[in-house]
């Protein structure tokens, strides 16, 4: 997940107001065990997208593998994203 963290951190650097960048980095931190950093990023994400939840994200991600989508959502929920 270190490569995912690096890519998402670069995405955040290039697009600091993009909520997706925070969401991606939060998931990478959550899965790798840095829950505190993930929680902070989820809070920032929710400030940018206050109505978002797991249900909002589900079905909107461009992934063919539903297990991958659910793992991503679980990582975000473990960091504080509402279900």
mmCIF file of C-alpha atoms in Angstrom:
data_model
loop_
_atom_site.group_PDB
_atom_site.id
_atom_site.type_symbol
_atom_site.label_atom_id
_atom_site.label_comp_id
_atom_site.label_asym_id
_atom_site.label_seq_id
_atom_site.Cartn_x
_atom_site.Cartn_y
_atom_site.Cartn_z
ATOM 1 C CA UNK A 1 0.000 0.000 0.000
ATOM 2 C CA UNK A 2 2.989 2.315 0.139
ATOM 3 C CA UNK A 3 2.730 2.890 -3.617
ATOM 4 C CA UNK A 4 -0.970 3.692 -3.282
ATOM 5 C CA UNK A 5 -0.177 6.120 -0.464
ATOM 6 C CA UNK A 6 2.523 7.820 -2.530
ATOM 7 C CA UNK A 7 0.244 8.146 -5.570
ATOM 8 C CA UNK A 8 -2.676 9.476 -3.509
ATOM 9 C CA UNK A 9 -0.401 11.910 -1.648
ATOM 10 C CA UNK A 10 0.846 13.232 -4.988
ATOM 11 C CA UNK A 11 -2.762 13.505 -6.181
ATOM 12 C CA UNK A 12 -3.562 15.558 -3.064
ATOM 13 C CA UNK A 13 -0.527 17.763 -3.653
ATOM 14 C CA UNK A 14 -1.590 18.447 -7.234
ATOM 15 C CA UNK A 15 -5.293 18.873 -6.468
ATOM 16 C CA UNK A 16 -5.573 19.950 -2.820
ATOM 17 C CA UNK A 17 -9.295 20.724 -3.026
ATOM 18 C CA UNK A 18 -10.229 17.445 -4.698
ATOM 19 C CA UNK A 19 -12.166 15.254 -2.247
ATOM 20 C CA UNK A 20 -11.332 12.075 -4.158
ATOM 21 C CA UNK A 21 -7.651 12.543 -3.385
ATOM 22 C CA UNK A 22 -8.380 12.537 0.348
ATOM 23 C CA UNK A 23 -10.682 9.549 0.007
ATOM 24 C CA UNK A 24 -8.025 7.535 -1.831
ATOM 25 C CA UNK A 25 -5.284 8.405 0.652
ATOM 26 C CA UNK A 26 -7.578 7.698 3.621
ATOM 27 C CA UNK A 27 -8.329 4.210 2.300
ATOM 28 C CA UNK A 28 -4.642 3.477 1.727
ATOM 29 C CA UNK A 29 -3.742 4.628 5.248
ATOM 30 C CA UNK A 30 -6.621 2.663 6.776
ATOM 31 C CA UNK A 31 -5.639 -0.585 5.081
ATOM 32 C CA UNK A 32 -1.985 -0.144 6.008
ATOM 33 C CA UNK A 33 -2.868 0.408 9.675
ATOM 34 C CA UNK A 34 -2.389 4.161 10.065
ATOM 35 C CA UNK A 35 -5.930 4.638 11.323
ATOM 36 C CA UNK A 36 -5.301 8.051 12.880
ATOM 37 C CA UNK A 37 -4.112 9.531 9.571
ATOM 38 C CA UNK A 38 -7.007 7.820 7.795
ATOM 39 C CA UNK A 39 -9.521 9.293 10.258
ATOM 40 C CA UNK A 40 -8.156 12.783 9.763
ATOM 41 C CA UNK A 41 -8.426 12.460 5.989
ATOM 42 C CA UNK A 42 -11.968 11.090 6.172
ATOM 43 C CA UNK A 43 -12.949 14.100 8.301
ATOM 44 C CA UNK A 44 -11.398 16.424 5.702
ATOM 45 C CA UNK A 45 -13.174 14.494 2.948
ATOM 46 C CA UNK A 46 -16.510 14.868 4.735
ATOM 47 C CA UNK A 47 -15.943 18.604 5.086
ATOM 48 C CA UNK A 48 -15.639 18.764 1.295
ATOM 49 C CA UNK A 49 -18.445 16.238 0.653
ATOM 50 C CA UNK A 50 -20.687 16.357 3.765
ATOM 51 C CA UNK A 51 -23.464 14.194 2.313
ATOM 52 C CA UNK A 52 -21.230 11.300 1.296
ATOM 53 C CA UNK A 53 -21.465 7.888 2.889
ATOM 54 C CA UNK A 54 -20.610 4.317 1.991
ATOM 55 C CA UNK A 55 -23.954 3.987 0.235
ATOM 56 C CA UNK A 56 -23.228 7.119 -1.791
ATOM 57 C CA UNK A 57 -19.871 5.770 -2.949
ATOM 58 C CA UNK A 58 -21.098 2.225 -3.604
ATOM 59 C CA UNK A 59 -22.185 1.852 -7.215
ATOM 60 C CA UNK A 60 -20.355 4.963 -8.354
ATOM 61 C CA UNK A 61 -16.832 3.594 -8.361
ATOM 62 C CA UNK A 62 -15.510 2.417 -11.719
ATOM 63 C CA UNK A 63 -14.517 -1.086 -10.623
ATOM 64 C CA UNK A 64 -15.639 -4.400 -12.015
ATOM 65 C CA UNK A 65 -14.795 -6.381 -8.912
ATOM 66 C CA UNK A 66 -17.386 -5.755 -6.208
ATOM 67 C CA UNK A 67 -15.101 -7.282 -3.562
ATOM 68 C CA UNK A 68 -12.512 -4.597 -4.320
ATOM 69 C CA UNK A 69 -15.136 -1.875 -4.004
ATOM 70 C CA UNK A 70 -16.369 -3.302 -0.703
ATOM 71 C CA UNK A 71 -12.810 -3.558 0.664
ATOM 72 C CA UNK A 72 -12.251 0.102 -0.281
ATOM 73 C CA UNK A 73 -15.504 1.146 1.386
ATOM 74 C CA UNK A 74 -14.753 -0.930 4.489
ATOM 75 C CA UNK A 75 -11.372 0.771 4.800
ATOM 76 C CA UNK A 76 -13.089 4.172 4.662
ATOM 77 C CA UNK A 77 -15.790 3.146 7.143
ATOM 78 C CA UNK A 78 -13.123 1.870 9.549
ATOM 79 C CA UNK A 79 -11.715 5.410 9.373
ATOM 80 C CA UNK A 80 -15.050 7.058 10.089
ATOM 81 C CA UNK A 81 -17.019 7.280 6.860
ATOM 82 C CA UNK A 82 -20.718 6.806 7.659
ATOM 83 C CA UNK A 83 -22.300 3.675 6.244
#
